[in-house]
Amino acid sequence: MSFIITTPLYYVNDKPHLGSIYTTLICDSIARYKRLSGENVIFITGVDEHGLKIQRTASNKGVDPQSHCDEISNTFIQNWEEWDITQNKFVRTSSKKHESIVNEFYSRVKKSNDIYIGIQKGWYCVGCEEFKDNPDNSPTHKCPVHQKNLEWKNEENLFFKLSKYQSEIEDLINQPEFIQPKERRNEIINFVSKGLKDFSISRTNVSWGITVPDKQNHTFYVWFDALLGYVSALSHHMNDPSLEESINNGWPADIHIIGKDILRFHAVYWPAMLLSAGMELPKKVFGHGFLTREGQKMGKSLGNVLDPNILLSKYGKESVRWYLLKDITLGSDGDFQNKRFVDIINNDLANTIGNLLNRTSSMSRKWFDNRVPSNNILNDDNKLKLKATETVKKYLNHFNAYEIDLAANVILNLAINTNLYLNDKQPWLLIKDKENIYKVSNVIYNVLESTRIIGLLLLPLLPDLSSKIDKQLGSLYFKDKSWTEQLVWGRLKHKSLLPTPSPIIEKLEYE
Ligand code: MSP
């Protein structure tokens, strides 16, 4: 059994922006966490390459769509490498493999009698690649997300009988675990309660798409095509893929992590398409919030994006990961503010965690011959041990419930408590009296052990920082042994050597 997690497949109209990095980092941390917990993970990401938006972007650049897609897809692949994303599959919807899965899926849906031809009229947003139900009454009909004019469409399309699946979709979305967080679920319940309308799955005016096998002048609607990327990603056969083989390789997905703007597609349209094709449904759809700047969604079309490459080279990936994963409640919107970013990195990582490690390691080296002291007092009134054990429990529960920000915050809380413990015990005063040596060795052991656990808990969130902490403690983490077992208090070996400390993270400067 595999654990399958997916990011959305990103449009290749431009290189990745911080919004796409955000979703991908969330998935990366969950994938890392699940692997550390012993699961066999298939982490799928990739790009959505067809449709009018991409066709126009390529034509504005004066290049053919395929070379445009090749260029931008490569940028995504490179970026994911730079951000250390640990995906197992990178899917491209312009690949032959994907095309043949889409065709086979279409023929299944057709066999279920769910396709018919009709006329599609309505206001369309090319940015969203979506017809809008209630365009506002302004003369220009602007898309609320992209702030661009909608376009009137009136053409012959193939339709999918979504309405046929009304009661099955209702049953699905009424299951509390299917859509998260729960505020999002209510939005969808409300939408479905108004009655599902059939939707068009082909276009006659878009040449950049997969040709519908029995309608040569139609290409598949980009969403009908793209959602299947989650399935075609699972096929190992480049030349001779089949739906059956992809399904046998692990379908269904355990969780689709997406932004709230594309929840309808994942929680309503997609399950209905899968039901029609006789396939199993994903177990969960999680709709996260938007990253905003000045309260507006950050997006390519709005021109207010933060360049992730600049953030990466200026601040490093660990800082950006920490800010996005710890400071933004997963599911809610989060405003990116430079000052807050710098403060959080300096307070949490440099001061609270980094200093704790360095000063304790220095004291230990000075007083105990460059080594970890023993914890030799037998009475078990050890508040820090209790705190660390409780933290591990809470952290695992939060991660299992996809509350990543809460998981990150309990780590920070343990670090704060460890600092308080150290300041309360004041080993630098105790050491002045030789008689206190046992007490001091106990205090230092406890603080170092707590720091070891903090470092291990950071592994899915901040892999580099975590391994720096581990190195400073004498490389105690064993990759080939169970991570969860190593989270148990008391694994720090007394007398093990402590290397010379150096800062695990540089403090950031304000702009
Ligand atoms: N191609 C479709 C997805 C198809 S999935 C089969 C798409 N692509 S997208 O590139 O426009 O967006 C991809 C994801 O990035 C979406 O989940 C979207 O919500 C997310 N984000 C785009 N801008 C964002 C922010 N400013 N903040 C957070 N996430 C945002 O939609």
Coordinates of C-alpha atoms and ligand atoms in Angstrom, one line a residue:
M1 CA 0.0 0.0 0.0
S2 CA 1.3 3.4 -0.9
F3 CA 0.4 6.8 0.4
I4 CA -0.3 9.0 -2.6
I5 CA -0.1 12.8 -2.2
T6 CA -0.5 15.4 -5.0
T7 CA 0.1 19.0 -5.7
P8 CA -2.0 20.7 -8.3
L9 CA -0.5 20.5 -11.8
Y10 CA 0.7 24.0 -12.4
Y11 CA -0.1 26.1 -15.5
V12 CA 3.0 26.8 -17.5
N13 CA 2.0 30.3 -18.5
D14 CA 5.0 31.5 -16.4
K15 CA 7.7 30.3 -14.1
P16 CA 6.7 29.2 -10.6
H17 CA 5.7 31.9 -8.1
L18 CA 5.5 31.9 -4.4
G19 CA 1.9 30.5 -4.5
S20 CA 3.0 27.4 -6.4
I21 CA 6.1 27.0 -4.1
Y22 CA 3.8 27.2 -1.1
T23 CA 1.5 24.3 -2.2
T24 CA 4.5 22.3 -3.1
L25 CA 6.3 22.9 0.2
I26 CA 3.3 21.8 2.1
C27 CA 3.1 18.5 0.1
D28 CA 6.9 18.0 0.4
S29 CA 6.7 18.3 4.2
I30 CA 3.8 15.9 4.4
A31 CA 5.6 13.4 2.0
R32 CA 8.8 13.6 4.1
Y33 CA 6.8 13.1 7.3
K34 CA 5.0 10.1 5.9
R35 CA 8.2 8.5 4.7
L36 CA 9.8 9.1 8.1
S37 CA 6.7 7.4 9.7
G38 CA 7.4 4.3 7.6
E39 CA 5.0 4.7 4.7
N40 CA 5.7 4.1 1.1
V41 CA 5.0 7.5 -0.4
I42 CA 4.2 8.4 -4.0
F43 CA 4.4 12.2 -4.1
I44 CA 3.1 13.5 -7.4
T45 CA 3.6 17.0 -8.9
G46 CA 3.8 18.4 -12.4
V47 CA 2.5 20.8 -14.9
D48 CA -0.8 21.5 -16.7
E49 CA 0.3 22.4 -20.2
H50 CA -2.8 22.6 -22.5
G51 CA -5.6 25.1 -23.0
L52 CA -6.4 28.6 -24.2
K53 CA -4.3 30.4 -21.6
I54 CA -1.1 28.5 -22.5
Q55 CA -1.9 28.7 -26.3
R56 CA -2.2 32.5 -26.0
T57 CA 0.9 32.9 -23.8
A58 CA 3.0 31.0 -26.4
S59 CA 1.5 32.9 -29.3
N60 CA 2.2 36.3 -27.6
K61 CA 5.8 35.2 -27.3
G62 CA 5.8 34.1 -30.9
V63 CA 6.8 30.5 -30.2
D64 CA 5.0 27.2 -30.8
P65 CA 3.1 26.0 -27.7
Q66 CA 5.2 22.8 -27.3
S67 CA 8.5 24.6 -27.1
H68 CA 7.0 27.1 -24.7
C69 CA 5.8 24.3 -22.5
D70 CA 9.2 22.5 -22.7
E71 CA 10.9 25.7 -21.6
I72 CA 8.6 26.4 -18.6
S73 CA 8.3 22.8 -17.6
N74 CA 12.1 22.6 -17.3
T75 CA 12.0 25.7 -15.2
F76 CA 9.6 24.0 -12.8
I77 CA 11.8 20.9 -12.7
Q78 CA 14.9 23.0 -11.9
N79 CA 13.0 25.1 -9.3
W80 CA 11.8 22.0 -7.5
E81 CA 15.4 20.8 -7.4
E82 CA 16.6 24.1 -6.0
W83 CA 13.9 23.9 -3.3
D84 CA 14.8 20.3 -2.5
I85 CA 11.4 19.0 -3.3
T86 CA 11.2 15.2 -3.0
Q87 CA 8.6 14.3 -5.6
N88 CA 8.5 10.8 -6.9
K89 CA 6.6 11.7 -10.1
F90 CA 6.7 14.8 -12.2
V91 CA 3.8 14.6 -14.7
R92 CA 3.6 16.6 -18.0
T93 CA 0.2 16.7 -19.6
S94 CA 1.7 17.3 -23.0
S95 CA 3.3 13.8 -22.9
K96 CA 2.2 10.9 -25.1
K97 CA 1.6 8.8 -22.0
H98 CA -0.8 11.2 -20.6
E99 CA -2.7 11.6 -23.9
S100 CA -3.3 8.0 -24.1
I101 CA -4.6 7.8 -20.6
V102 CA -7.0 10.7 -21.3
N103 CA -8.3 8.9 -24.4
E104 CA -8.9 5.7 -22.6
F105 CA -10.6 7.4 -19.7
Y106 CA -12.9 9.3 -22.2
S107 CA -13.9 6.0 -23.8
R108 CA -14.9 4.6 -20.4
V109 CA -17.0 7.7 -19.6
K110 CA -18.6 7.5 -23.0
K111 CA -19.5 3.8 -22.4
S112 CA -21.3 4.9 -19.2
N113 CA -23.4 7.1 -21.5
D114 CA -22.3 10.3 -19.8
I115 CA -21.2 12.3 -22.9
Y116 CA -23.5 14.2 -25.2
I117 CA -23.2 17.1 -27.6
G118 CA -24.7 20.5 -26.9
I119 CA -24.2 24.3 -27.1
Q120 CA -22.2 26.1 -24.4
K121 CA -23.0 29.7 -23.9
G122 CA -21.5 31.8 -21.1
W123 CA -18.9 34.1 -19.7
Y124 CA -15.5 32.5 -19.6
C125 CA -12.3 33.4 -17.6
V126 CA -9.2 32.3 -19.5
G127 CA -7.1 32.8 -16.4
C128 CA -9.2 30.4 -14.4
E129 CA -10.0 28.3 -17.5
E130 CA -13.6 28.3 -16.2
F131 CA -17.1 29.5 -17.1
K132 CA -18.4 31.8 -14.4
D133 CA -21.9 31.2 -13.0
N134 CA -22.7 34.7 -11.8
P135 CA -20.6 37.3 -13.5
D136 CA -21.1 40.6 -11.8
N137 CA -23.3 43.2 -13.6
S138 CA -20.5 45.5 -14.6
P139 CA -20.3 46.1 -18.3
T140 CA -16.9 44.5 -18.5
H141 CA -17.7 41.3 -16.6
K142 CA -14.5 41.0 -14.7
C143 CA -13.2 37.8 -13.1
P144 CA -13.0 38.5 -9.3
V145 CA -9.8 36.4 -9.1
H146 CA -7.8 37.7 -12.1
Q147 CA -9.4 41.2 -12.4
K148 CA -9.5 40.6 -16.2
N149 CA -12.4 40.8 -18.6
L150 CA -14.5 37.7 -19.1
E151 CA -15.0 36.5 -22.7
W152 CA -18.4 35.5 -24.1
K153 CA -18.5 32.0 -25.6
N154 CA -21.2 30.4 -27.7
E155 CA -20.1 27.1 -29.3
E156 CA -20.7 23.4 -29.8
N157 CA -19.1 21.4 -27.0
L158 CA -19.3 17.9 -25.7
F159 CA -20.9 17.7 -22.3
F160 CA -20.4 15.5 -19.3
K161 CA -23.5 14.4 -17.4
L162 CA -22.5 15.8 -14.0
S163 CA -26.1 16.1 -12.9
K164 CA -26.5 12.3 -13.0
Y165 CA -24.1 12.1 -10.0
Q166 CA -26.0 14.6 -7.8
S167 CA -26.8 12.2 -5.0
E168 CA -23.5 10.3 -5.0
I169 CA -21.6 13.6 -4.8
E170 CA -23.8 14.7 -1.9
D171 CA -23.1 11.5 -0.1
L172 CA -19.4 12.0 -0.7
I173 CA -19.1 15.6 0.5
N174 CA -21.2 14.8 3.5
Q175 CA -18.4 12.6 4.8
P176 CA -16.6 14.9 7.1
E177 CA -13.1 13.6 6.2
F178 CA -13.4 14.1 2.5
I179 CA -13.1 17.9 2.2
Q180 CA -10.8 19.8 4.6
P181 CA -10.8 22.3 6.3
K182 CA -14.4 22.3 7.3
E183 CA -15.2 25.9 6.2
R184 CA -14.3 24.8 2.7
R185 CA -16.6 21.9 3.0
N186 CA -19.6 24.1 3.7
E187 CA -18.9 26.2 0.6
I188 CA -19.0 23.0 -1.5
I189 CA -22.1 21.6 0.2
N190 CA -23.8 24.9 -0.5
F191 CA -22.7 24.8 -4.2
V192 CA -23.9 21.2 -4.7
S193 CA -27.2 21.8 -2.9
K194 CA -28.2 24.3 -5.7
G195 CA -28.1 21.3 -8.2
L196 CA -25.3 20.2 -10.3
K197 CA -25.2 21.2 -14.0
D198 CA -23.6 19.2 -16.7
F199 CA -20.3 20.8 -17.8
S200 CA -18.6 21.0 -21.2
I201 CA -15.5 18.9 -21.7
S202 CA -14.4 19.9 -25.1
R203 CA -13.6 23.1 -27.1
T204 CA -13.7 23.8 -30.8
N205 CA -11.7 27.0 -30.7
V206 CA -8.6 25.8 -28.8
S207 CA -6.0 24.0 -30.9
W208 CA -3.5 23.4 -28.1
G209 CA -5.1 20.4 -26.5
I210 CA -5.6 16.7 -26.8
T211 CA -7.8 16.0 -29.8
V212 CA -11.1 14.2 -28.9
P213 CA -10.7 10.8 -30.7
D214 CA -14.2 10.8 -32.3
K215 CA -14.6 14.5 -32.8
Q216 CA -11.5 15.7 -34.7
N217 CA -12.4 19.4 -34.5
H218 CA -12.7 19.3 -30.7
T219 CA -9.9 19.3 -28.1
F220 CA -10.5 18.2 -24.5
Y221 CA -11.3 21.0 -22.1
V222 CA -8.1 21.6 -20.2
W223 CA -9.5 20.6 -16.8
F224 CA -10.9 17.3 -18.1
D225 CA -7.4 16.6 -19.4
A226 CA -5.4 17.9 -16.5
L227 CA -7.1 16.1 -13.6
L228 CA -6.1 12.8 -15.3
G229 CA -2.5 13.8 -14.7
Y230 CA -2.9 12.4 -11.2
V231 CA -3.6 9.0 -12.8
S232 CA -1.2 9.1 -15.7
A233 CA 1.6 10.0 -13.3
L234 CA 1.3 6.5 -11.9
S235 CA 1.9 4.7 -15.2
H236 CA 5.4 3.4 -15.7
H237 CA 5.0 2.8 -19.4
M238 CA 6.0 5.7 -21.6
N239 CA 4.9 4.0 -24.8
D240 CA 2.2 1.6 -23.9
P241 CA 0.4 3.0 -20.8
S242 CA -3.0 1.8 -19.7
L243 CA -5.6 3.0 -17.2
E244 CA -5.6 -0.4 -15.6
E245 CA -1.9 -0.4 -15.1
S246 CA -2.0 3.1 -13.5
I247 CA -4.8 2.1 -11.2
N248 CA -2.9 -1.0 -10.2
N249 CA 0.1 1.1 -9.3
G250 CA -1.7 2.6 -6.3
W251 CA -4.8 4.6 -7.3
P252 CA -6.7 6.2 -5.5
A253 CA -4.8 9.2 -4.1
D254 CA -4.8 9.6 -0.4
I255 CA -4.9 13.4 -0.5
H256 CA -5.0 16.2 -3.1
I257 CA -3.6 19.4 -1.7
I258 CA -4.8 22.4 -3.7
G259 CA -5.6 26.1 -3.3
K260 CA -9.2 27.0 -2.4
D261 CA -9.9 28.4 -5.9
I262 CA -9.8 25.0 -7.5
L263 CA -11.8 23.1 -4.9
R264 CA -14.9 22.6 -7.0
F265 CA -12.9 20.9 -9.7
H266 CA -11.4 18.4 -7.2
A267 CA -14.2 17.8 -4.8
V268 CA -17.1 17.7 -7.3
Y269 CA -16.2 17.4 -11.0
W270 CA -13.3 15.0 -10.5
P271 CA -15.1 12.5 -8.3
A272 CA -18.0 12.5 -10.7
M273 CA -15.7 11.8 -13.6
L274 CA -14.1 9.0 -11.7
L275 CA -17.4 7.5 -10.7
S276 CA -18.4 7.5 -14.4
A277 CA -15.2 5.7 -15.3
G278 CA -15.7 3.1 -12.5
M279 CA -12.7 4.3 -10.6
E280 CA -12.1 4.8 -6.9
L281 CA -12.3 8.2 -5.4
P282 CA -9.5 10.2 -3.7
K283 CA -9.7 9.9 0.0
K284 CA -9.3 13.6 0.8
V285 CA -9.2 17.0 -0.8
F286 CA -7.5 19.7 1.2
G287 CA -8.1 23.3 0.1
H288 CA -5.4 25.7 1.5
G289 CA -5.7 29.5 1.6
F290 CA -4.1 32.1 -0.6
L291 CA -0.9 33.9 0.0
T292 CA -1.7 37.5 -0.2
R293 CA 0.2 40.8 -0.5
E294 CA -1.7 43.8 0.6
G295 CA -4.8 41.6 1.0
Q296 CA -4.8 40.6 -2.7
K297 CA -4.2 37.1 -4.0
M298 CA -0.6 36.8 -5.2
G299 CA -0.7 35.8 -8.8
K300 CA 1.0 36.1 -12.2
S301 CA -2.0 37.8 -13.7
L302 CA -2.2 40.3 -11.0
G303 CA 1.5 41.2 -11.2
N304 CA 2.1 41.3 -7.5
V305 CA 4.1 38.1 -7.1
L306 CA 7.2 37.8 -4.9
D307 CA 10.0 36.2 -6.9
P308 CA 10.7 33.0 -5.1
N309 CA 14.2 32.9 -6.6
I310 CA 15.1 36.1 -4.9
L311 CA 13.8 34.9 -1.6
L312 CA 15.7 31.7 -2.0
S313 CA 19.0 33.3 -2.8
K314 CA 18.6 36.1 -0.2
Y315 CA 17.2 34.1 2.7
G316 CA 17.7 30.4 2.0
K317 CA 15.1 27.7 1.6
E318 CA 14.9 26.9 5.3
S319 CA 13.8 30.4 6.3
V320 CA 11.1 30.5 3.6
R321 CA 9.9 27.0 4.5
W322 CA 9.7 27.9 8.2
Y323 CA 7.8 31.1 7.5
L324 CA 5.3 29.6 5.2
L325 CA 4.7 26.3 7.1
K326 CA 4.8 27.6 10.6
D327 CA 3.3 31.1 10.4
I328 CA 0.4 30.5 8.0
T329 CA -2.4 28.4 9.4
L330 CA -2.9 25.6 6.8
G331 CA -6.3 26.3 5.3
S332 CA -6.4 30.1 6.0
D333 CA -5.0 33.0 3.9
G334 CA -1.7 34.4 4.9
D335 CA -0.2 37.8 4.2
F336 CA 3.5 37.8 3.3
Q337 CA 5.2 40.7 5.2
N338 CA 8.9 41.2 5.0
K339 CA 9.4 42.5 8.5
R340 CA 7.4 39.7 10.1
F341 CA 9.4 37.2 8.0
V342 CA 12.7 38.5 9.3
D343 CA 11.4 38.7 12.9
I344 CA 10.2 35.2 12.9
I345 CA 13.3 33.7 11.4
N346 CA 15.5 35.6 13.9
N347 CA 13.4 34.8 16.9
D348 CA 12.4 31.2 16.3
L349 CA 15.3 29.7 14.4
A350 CA 18.4 31.9 15.3
N351 CA 17.6 32.9 18.9
T352 CA 15.3 30.3 20.3
I353 CA 16.6 27.1 18.7
G354 CA 20.0 28.1 17.4
N355 CA 21.3 29.8 20.6
L356 CA 19.9 27.2 22.8
L357 CA 21.9 24.5 21.0
N358 CA 25.1 26.6 20.8
R359 CA 25.3 27.8 24.3
T360 CA 24.4 24.4 25.8
S361 CA 26.9 22.6 23.6
S362 CA 29.6 25.2 24.6
M363 CA 28.9 24.7 28.3
S364 CA 28.9 21.0 27.9
R365 CA 32.2 21.0 26.0
K366 CA 33.8 23.3 28.6
W367 CA 32.7 21.4 31.7
F368 CA 32.6 17.8 30.5
D369 CA 35.6 17.4 28.3
N370 CA 33.9 18.2 25.0
R371 CA 31.3 15.5 25.6
V372 CA 27.7 14.9 26.6
P373 CA 27.4 14.5 30.3
S374 CA 25.5 11.7 32.0
N375 CA 22.0 12.1 33.4
N376 CA 22.7 10.4 36.7
I377 CA 20.1 11.6 39.1
L378 CA 17.7 8.8 39.4
N379 CA 14.6 10.5 40.8
D380 CA 12.5 11.0 37.8
D381 CA 11.1 14.4 38.5
N382 CA 12.1 15.6 35.1
K383 CA 9.8 18.3 33.8
L384 CA 11.6 18.6 30.6
K385 CA 11.4 14.9 29.8
L386 CA 7.6 15.1 30.4
K387 CA 7.4 18.2 28.2
A388 CA 9.3 16.6 25.3
T389 CA 7.3 13.4 25.5
E390 CA 4.1 15.3 25.4
T391 CA 5.4 17.5 22.5
V392 CA 6.2 14.4 20.4
K393 CA 2.7 13.1 21.0
K394 CA 1.0 16.4 20.1
Y395 CA 3.3 16.9 17.1
L396 CA 2.4 13.4 15.6
N397 CA -1.3 14.0 16.2
H398 CA -1.1 17.4 14.4
F399 CA 0.9 16.1 11.5
N400 CA -1.5 13.2 11.1
A401 CA -4.4 15.7 11.0
Y402 CA -2.5 17.9 8.4
E403 CA -2.2 20.7 11.0
I404 CA 1.4 21.4 9.9
D405 CA 1.5 24.9 11.4
L406 CA 0.4 23.5 14.8
A407 CA 3.0 20.8 14.5
A408 CA 5.7 23.4 13.9
N409 CA 4.4 25.5 16.7
V410 CA 4.7 22.7 19.3
I411 CA 8.3 22.3 18.3
L412 CA 8.9 25.9 18.9
N413 CA 7.1 25.7 22.2
L414 CA 9.4 22.9 23.4
A415 CA 12.4 25.1 22.5
I416 CA 10.9 28.0 24.5
N417 CA 10.3 25.7 27.4
T418 CA 13.8 24.3 27.2
N419 CA 15.3 27.8 27.3
L420 CA 13.1 28.6 30.3
Y421 CA 14.3 25.4 32.0
L422 CA 17.9 26.3 31.4
N423 CA 17.5 29.9 32.6
D424 CA 15.7 28.6 35.7
K425 CA 18.4 26.0 36.6
Q426 CA 21.3 28.4 35.9
P427 CA 24.0 25.8 35.5
W428 CA 26.6 28.6 35.0
L429 CA 26.0 29.5 38.7
L430 CA 25.7 25.9 40.0
I431 CA 29.0 24.9 38.4
K432 CA 30.8 27.4 40.7
D433 CA 30.4 24.9 43.5
K434 CA 32.1 21.5 42.7
E435 CA 29.5 19.7 44.8
N436 CA 26.9 20.6 42.2
I437 CA 28.5 18.7 39.3
Y438 CA 25.9 16.0 39.2
K439 CA 23.1 18.5 39.1
V440 CA 24.8 20.4 36.4
S441 CA 25.4 17.3 34.3
N442 CA 21.8 16.4 34.6
V443 CA 20.6 19.9 33.5
I444 CA 22.9 19.9 30.5
Y445 CA 22.0 16.4 29.5
N446 CA 18.3 17.3 29.6
V447 CA 18.7 20.4 27.5
L448 CA 20.9 18.6 24.9
E449 CA 18.4 15.7 24.8
S450 CA 15.5 18.1 24.3
T451 CA 17.4 19.9 21.5
R452 CA 18.1 16.5 19.9
I453 CA 14.3 15.8 19.8
I454 CA 13.6 19.4 18.5
G455 CA 16.1 18.7 15.7
L456 CA 14.5 15.4 14.8
L457 CA 11.0 16.9 14.9
L458 CA 12.1 19.5 12.4
L459 CA 13.2 16.9 9.9
P460 CA 10.1 16.9 7.7
L461 CA 9.8 20.7 7.9
L462 CA 13.4 22.0 7.7
P463 CA 15.5 19.1 6.6
D464 CA 18.8 21.0 6.3
L465 CA 18.5 22.8 9.6
S466 CA 17.6 19.5 11.2
S467 CA 20.7 17.8 9.9
K468 CA 22.9 20.8 11.1
I469 CA 21.4 20.4 14.6
D470 CA 22.2 16.7 14.4
K471 CA 25.8 17.3 13.4
Q472 CA 26.3 19.7 16.3
L473 CA 25.1 17.0 18.6
G474 CA 27.6 14.5 17.2
S475 CA 25.6 12.9 14.3
L476 CA 23.2 10.8 16.4
Y477 CA 20.4 10.3 13.8
F478 CA 20.4 7.0 12.0
K479 CA 18.6 7.2 8.7
D480 CA 18.1 3.5 8.4
K481 CA 16.6 3.1 11.9
S482 CA 13.0 4.1 12.8
W483 CA 12.6 7.9 13.1
T484 CA 9.7 7.5 15.5
E485 CA 11.8 5.3 17.8
Q486 CA 14.5 7.9 17.8
L487 CA 12.0 10.4 19.1
V488 CA 11.9 8.6 22.5
W489 CA 13.6 10.5 25.3
G490 CA 17.0 9.2 26.5
R491 CA 18.6 8.2 23.2
L492 CA 21.3 10.8 23.6
K493 CA 24.4 8.8 24.6
H494 CA 26.4 10.2 27.5
K495 CA 30.1 10.7 26.8
S496 CA 29.6 11.1 23.1
L497 CA 31.7 13.8 21.5
L498 CA 30.3 17.3 20.8
P499 CA 31.9 19.0 17.8
T500 CA 32.8 22.7 18.0
P501 CA 29.6 24.7 17.7
S502 CA 28.9 27.1 14.9
P503 CA 25.7 29.0 14.2
I504 CA 23.1 26.8 12.5
I505 CA 21.4 29.7 10.8
E506 CA 22.5 33.3 10.1
K507 CA 20.4 36.1 11.5
L508 CA 18.6 38.0 8.8
E509 CA 18.8 41.8 8.3
Y510 CA 15.8 44.1 7.6
E511 CA 15.7 45.4 4.0
Ligands
MSP1 N1 -3.6 24.1 -13.6 C1 -4.6 24.2 -12.6 C2 -4.6 23.1 -11.6 C3 -4.9 21.8 -12.3 S1 -4.8 20.4 -11.2 C4 -5.2 19.1 -12.1 C5 -4.2 25.5 -11.8 N2 -2.9 25.9 -11.9 S2 -2.3 27.2 -11.2 O1 -0.9 27.2 -11.6 O2 -3.1 28.4 -11.6 O3 -2.5 27.1 -9.7 C6 -2.0 26.0 -9.0 C7 -2.2 26.1 -7.6 O4 -1.5 27.2 -7.0 C8 -3.6 26.3 -7.2 O5 -3.9 25.4 -6.1 C9 -3.7 27.7 -6.7 O6 -4.7 27.8 -5.7 C10 -2.3 27.9 -6.1 N3 -2.0 29.3 -6.0 C11 -1.9 30.2 -7.0 N4 -1.7 31.4 -6.5 C12 -1.7 31.3 -5.1 C13 -1.5 32.1 -4.1 N5 -1.3 33.4 -4.2 N6 -1.4 31.6 -2.8 C14 -1.5 30.3 -2.6 N7 -1.7 29.5 -3.6 C15 -2.0 29.9 -4.8 O7 -5.0 26.0 -11.1

